[in-house]
CSV table of C-alpha atoms in Angstrom, one decimal:
chain,number,residue,atom,x,y,z
G,1,MET,CA,-48.7,-12.2,5.4
G,2,ASN,CA,-51.8,-9.9,5.0
G,3,LEU,CA,-51.0,-6.3,5.4
G,4,ALA,CA,-53.9,-3.7,6.4
G,5,LEU,CA,-53.7,-0.2,5.5
G,6,LEU,CA,-55.0,2.0,8.4
G,7,PRO,CA,-56.1,5.5,7.4
G,8,LEU,CA,-53.7,8.3,9.1
G,9,ALA,CA,-55.6,10.7,11.3
G,10,ALA,CA,-55.8,14.1,9.8
G,11,PRO,CA,-54.1,16.9,11.7
G,12,PRO,CA,-56.1,19.4,13.6
G,13,PRO,CA,-56.5,22.4,11.4
G,14,PRO,CA,-54.5,25.4,12.3
G,15,PRO,CA,-56.3,28.1,14.2
G,16,ALA,CA,-57.7,30.8,12.1
G,17,ALA,CA,-55.6,34.0,12.0
G,18,ALA,CA,-56.8,36.9,14.1
G,19,ALA,CA,-57.4,40.5,13.0
G,20,TRP,CA,-57.2,44.0,14.8
G,21,PRO,CA,-60.6,44.5,16.4
G,22,LEU,CA,-60.5,48.3,15.3
G,23,GLN,CA,-59.9,49.5,11.5
G,24,PRO,CA,-57.8,50.9,10.3
G,25,ARG,CA,-55.0,49.6,12.4
G,26,PRO,CA,-55.1,51.6,15.7
G,27,GLU,CA,-52.6,53.1,18.0
G,28,ILE,CA,-51.7,50.9,20.9
G,29,VAL,CA,-52.2,53.4,23.8
G,30,ARG,CA,-51.1,51.0,26.5
G,31,GLY,CA,-49.5,47.5,26.1
G,32,PHE,CA,-49.9,44.2,28.0
G,33,GLU,CA,-48.5,44.2,31.4
G,34,PRO,CA,-49.0,40.8,33.2
G,35,PRO,CA,-48.9,40.8,37.1
G,36,THR,CA,-46.0,39.3,39.0
G,37,LYS,CA,-48.5,37.4,40.9
G,38,PRO,CA,-52.0,36.2,39.8
G,39,TRP,CA,-53.7,38.3,42.5
G,40,LEU,CA,-51.9,41.6,42.0
G,41,PRO,CA,-53.1,44.6,40.0
G,42,ALA,CA,-51.8,44.8,36.5
G,43,HIS,CA,-53.0,45.7,32.8
G,44,ARG,CA,-54.3,42.4,31.5
G,45,GLY,CA,-54.8,43.3,28.0
G,46,VAL,CA,-54.0,46.3,25.5
G,47,ASP,CA,-55.8,49.6,24.9
G,48,LEU,CA,-56.4,50.5,21.3
G,49,ALA,CA,-57.0,54.1,20.4
G,50,GLY,CA,-60.4,54.6,18.8
G,51,ARG,CA,-63.5,56.9,18.6
G,52,PRO,CA,-67.0,56.6,20.1
G,53,GLY,CA,-69.4,54.8,17.8
G,54,GLN,CA,-66.4,53.0,15.8
G,55,PRO,CA,-67.4,49.6,14.6
G,56,VAL,CA,-65.8,46.9,17.1
G,57,LEU,CA,-64.9,43.6,15.0
G,58,ALA,CA,-64.3,40.1,16.2
G,59,ALA,CA,-60.6,39.6,16.3
G,60,THR,CA,-61.1,35.8,16.4
G,61,PRO,CA,-63.9,33.5,15.3
G,62,GLY,CA,-66.1,31.7,18.0
G,63,THR,CA,-69.2,32.0,19.9
G,64,ILE,CA,-70.6,35.1,21.8
G,65,THR,CA,-70.7,33.8,25.5
G,66,TYR,CA,-71.0,37.2,27.1
G,67,ALA,CA,-72.6,40.4,25.8
G,68,GLY,CA,-73.9,43.0,28.4
G,69,ALA,CA,-73.0,45.4,31.2
G,70,LEU,CA,-70.0,44.5,33.6
G,71,ALA,CA,-69.0,46.8,36.4
G,72,GLY,CA,-70.5,49.6,34.5
G,73,ARG,CA,-69.2,49.2,31.3
G,74,GLY,CA,-70.3,47.0,28.1
G,75,VAL,CA,-68.3,43.8,27.8
G,76,ILE,CA,-68.4,41.2,24.9
G,77,THR,CA,-66.6,37.9,25.1
G,78,ILE,CA,-65.9,35.4,22.2
G,79,THR,CA,-65.1,31.9,23.0
G,80,THR,CA,-63.2,29.4,21.1
G,81,GLY,CA,-62.4,26.2,23.0
G,82,PRO,CA,-60.2,27.2,26.0
G,83,ARG,CA,-59.5,30.6,24.5
G,84,ARG,CA,-61.7,33.8,25.1
G,85,THR,CA,-61.0,37.3,23.7
G,86,THR,CA,-62.8,40.2,25.5
G,87,TYR,CA,-63.7,43.6,24.2
G,88,GLU,CA,-64.8,46.8,26.3
G,89,PRO,CA,-66.3,49.1,26.6
G,90,VAL,CA,-68.5,48.1,23.9
G,91,VAL,CA,-72.3,48.6,23.1
G,92,PRO,CA,-73.1,45.1,21.8
G,93,ALA,CA,-74.7,44.3,18.5
G,94,VAL,CA,-74.8,40.6,19.1
G,95,SER,CA,-76.4,38.3,21.5
G,96,VAL,CA,-75.0,35.4,23.6
G,97,GLY,CA,-75.0,31.9,21.5
G,98,ALA,CA,-74.4,33.9,18.2
G,99,THR,CA,-71.5,32.5,16.1
G,100,VAL,CA,-69.1,35.1,14.6
G,101,THR,CA,-66.4,35.0,12.2
G,102,THR,CA,-63.1,37.0,12.2
G,103,GLY,CA,-63.7,40.7,11.1
G,104,ALA,CA,-67.6,40.5,12.0
G,105,VAL,CA,-69.1,43.6,13.7
G,106,ILE,CA,-69.9,42.9,17.0
G,107,GLY,CA,-70.7,46.3,18.5
G,108,ARG,CA,-69.8,49.9,18.7
G,109,LEU,CA,-67.1,51.5,20.8
G,110,SER,CA,-68.6,53.3,23.8
G,111,ALA,CA,-67.1,56.4,25.3
G,112,ALA,CA,-68.3,55.4,28.9
G,113,GLY,CA,-65.9,53.3,30.8
G,114,SER,CA,-62.9,54.2,28.7
G,115,HIS,CA,-59.4,53.0,30.3
G,116,CYS,CA,-57.9,56.1,28.4
G,117,LEU,CA,-60.0,59.1,29.6
G,118,PRO,CA,-60.4,61.8,28.1
G,119,ARG,CA,-59.7,59.7,25.0
G,120,SER,CA,-61.7,56.8,23.7
G,121,CYS,CA,-60.1,53.3,23.6
G,122,LEU,CA,-60.9,49.6,23.3
G,123,HIS,CA,-59.6,47.3,25.9
G,124,TRP,CA,-58.7,43.9,24.2
G,125,GLY,CA,-58.1,40.9,26.4
G,126,LEU,CA,-57.1,37.3,25.8
G,127,LEU,CA,-57.4,34.3,28.3
G,128,GLN,CA,-56.4,30.8,27.7
G,129,GLY,CA,-58.2,28.8,30.5
G,130,LYS,CA,-57.9,31.2,33.4
G,131,GLN,CA,-54.3,32.7,32.5
G,132,TYR,CA,-54.2,36.3,30.7
G,133,LEU,CA,-52.1,36.5,27.8
G,134,ASN,CA,-51.2,39.4,25.4
G,135,PRO,CA,-53.8,39.3,22.6
G,136,LEU,CA,-51.3,40.9,20.1
G,137,SER,CA,-49.7,37.4,20.2
G,138,LEU,CA,-52.7,36.4,18.1
G,139,LEU,CA,-51.9,38.5,15.0
G,140,PRO,CA,-49.8,37.1,12.3
G,141,ASN,CA,-47.7,40.2,11.9
G,142,ARG,CA,-47.7,41.6,15.3
G,143,PRO,CA,-46.1,45.1,16.1
G,144,VAL,CA,-42.4,45.2,17.2
G,145,ARG,CA,-41.6,47.8,19.9
G,146,LEU,CA,-38.1,49.1,20.1
G,147,LEU,CA,-36.8,49.4,23.4
G,148,PRO,CA,-34.0,51.8,24.6
G,149,LEU,CA,-30.5,50.0,25.3
G,150,THR,CA,-29.8,49.2,28.9
G,151,GLU,CA,-26.7,50.1,31.0
G,152,GLY,CA,-25.4,46.6,30.2
G,153,GLN,CA,-26.0,46.9,26.4
G,154,THR,CA,-24.3,50.3,25.9
G,155,GLN,CA,-21.2,50.3,23.5
G,156,PRO,CA,-18.0,49.5,25.1
G,157,THR,CA,-15.5,52.5,25.5
G,158,ALA,CA,-12.2,52.2,23.6
G,159,ALA,CA,-9.5,50.7,25.9
G,160,ALA,CA,-6.6,53.0,27.0
G,161,PRO,CA,-3.5,52.4,25.1
G,162,ARG,CA,-1.0,50.2,26.9
G,163,VAL,CA,2.2,52.0,28.1
G,164,ARG,CA,5.5,50.0,27.9
G,165,SER,CA,7.8,50.0,30.8
G,166,ALA,CA,10.6,51.4,28.6
G,167,ASP,CA,8.6,54.4,27.5
G,168,PRO,CA,9.1,57.7,29.2
G,169,PRO,CA,6.3,59.2,31.4
G,170,ALA,CA,4.2,61.5,29.3
G,171,SER,CA,5.2,64.6,31.5
G,172,ALA,CA,9.1,64.2,30.6
G,173,PRO,CA,10.3,66.3,27.9
G,174,ASP,CA,11.7,64.7,24.7
G,175,VAL,CA,15.6,64.6,25.1
G,176,PRO,CA,17.7,63.8,21.8
G,177,PRO,CA,20.1,60.9,22.4
G,178,ASP,CA,23.2,63.0,21.4
G,179,SER,CA,22.5,65.5,24.0
G,180,ASN,CA,22.7,62.9,26.6
G,181,ARG,CA,26.1,61.8,25.4
G,182,ARG,CA,27.4,65.3,25.3
G,183,ALA,CA,26.3,65.9,28.9
G,184,ALA,CA,27.9,62.7,30.0
G,185,LYS,CA,31.2,63.6,28.4
G,186,LEU,CA,31.2,67.2,30.0
G,187,VAL,CA,30.6,65.5,33.4
G,188,ILE,CA,33.6,63.1,33.1
G,189,ALA,CA,35.9,65.9,31.8
G,190,ALA,CA,35.0,68.0,34.8
G,191,THR,CA,35.3,65.3,37.2
G,192,ALA,CA,39.1,64.5,35.6
G,193,ALA,CA,40.2,68.3,35.7
G,194,LEU,CA,38.9,68.4,39.4
G,195,THR,CA,40.8,65.1,40.2
G,196,LEU,CA,44.1,66.6,38.6
G,197,THR,CA,44.0,69.8,40.4
G,198,ALA,CA,43.4,68.2,43.7
G,199,GLY,CA,46.5,66.0,43.1
G,200,LEU,CA,48.8,69.1,42.0
G,201,LEU,CA,47.7,70.8,45.3
G,202,ILE,CA,48.5,67.9,47.4
G,203,ARG,CA,52.0,67.7,46.0
G,204,ARG,CA,52.7,71.4,46.4
G,205,GLU,CA,52.0,71.0,50.1
């Protein structure tokens, strides 16, 4: 029996790690807010605080498929397969068809068309096919945002102590057991005295 050794197909290389498009690590002015329906308004990206003229870096490697004005602001698109990252408003320093690596300077942040007026910020977007995704998901160590506890997550209050049926009500005064017995003996003695007196009066009549 002859055995043939077939070469195993090499697994596809993992996608290159992304980087922040602004350095040093910028403040996130507004996060990703996907629409409830594809046609409804939303915030399809993140806004990163910057300054006019600051270098804008390629967050992912790929090919420049758009670099120019769009709706009054400069936009750059980097495409890698079905994935596209977008940057605006930017004064492009690259041309369509150029290949860029992660961290390469692709333009300068523009003050015109900022999403954060009067501040300047970079709007960074991510699309997979036609679906908008959170670009922060590309980062190897993406930031964690702490959210306040909701009403359903508040700490439970301490349960009220259970009251046994044999316990006296809280408003009743504390009466020693000896006092109860003495009172009962006095009532019995007074009842006996009244009974005896009534019997003597009946006999006299």
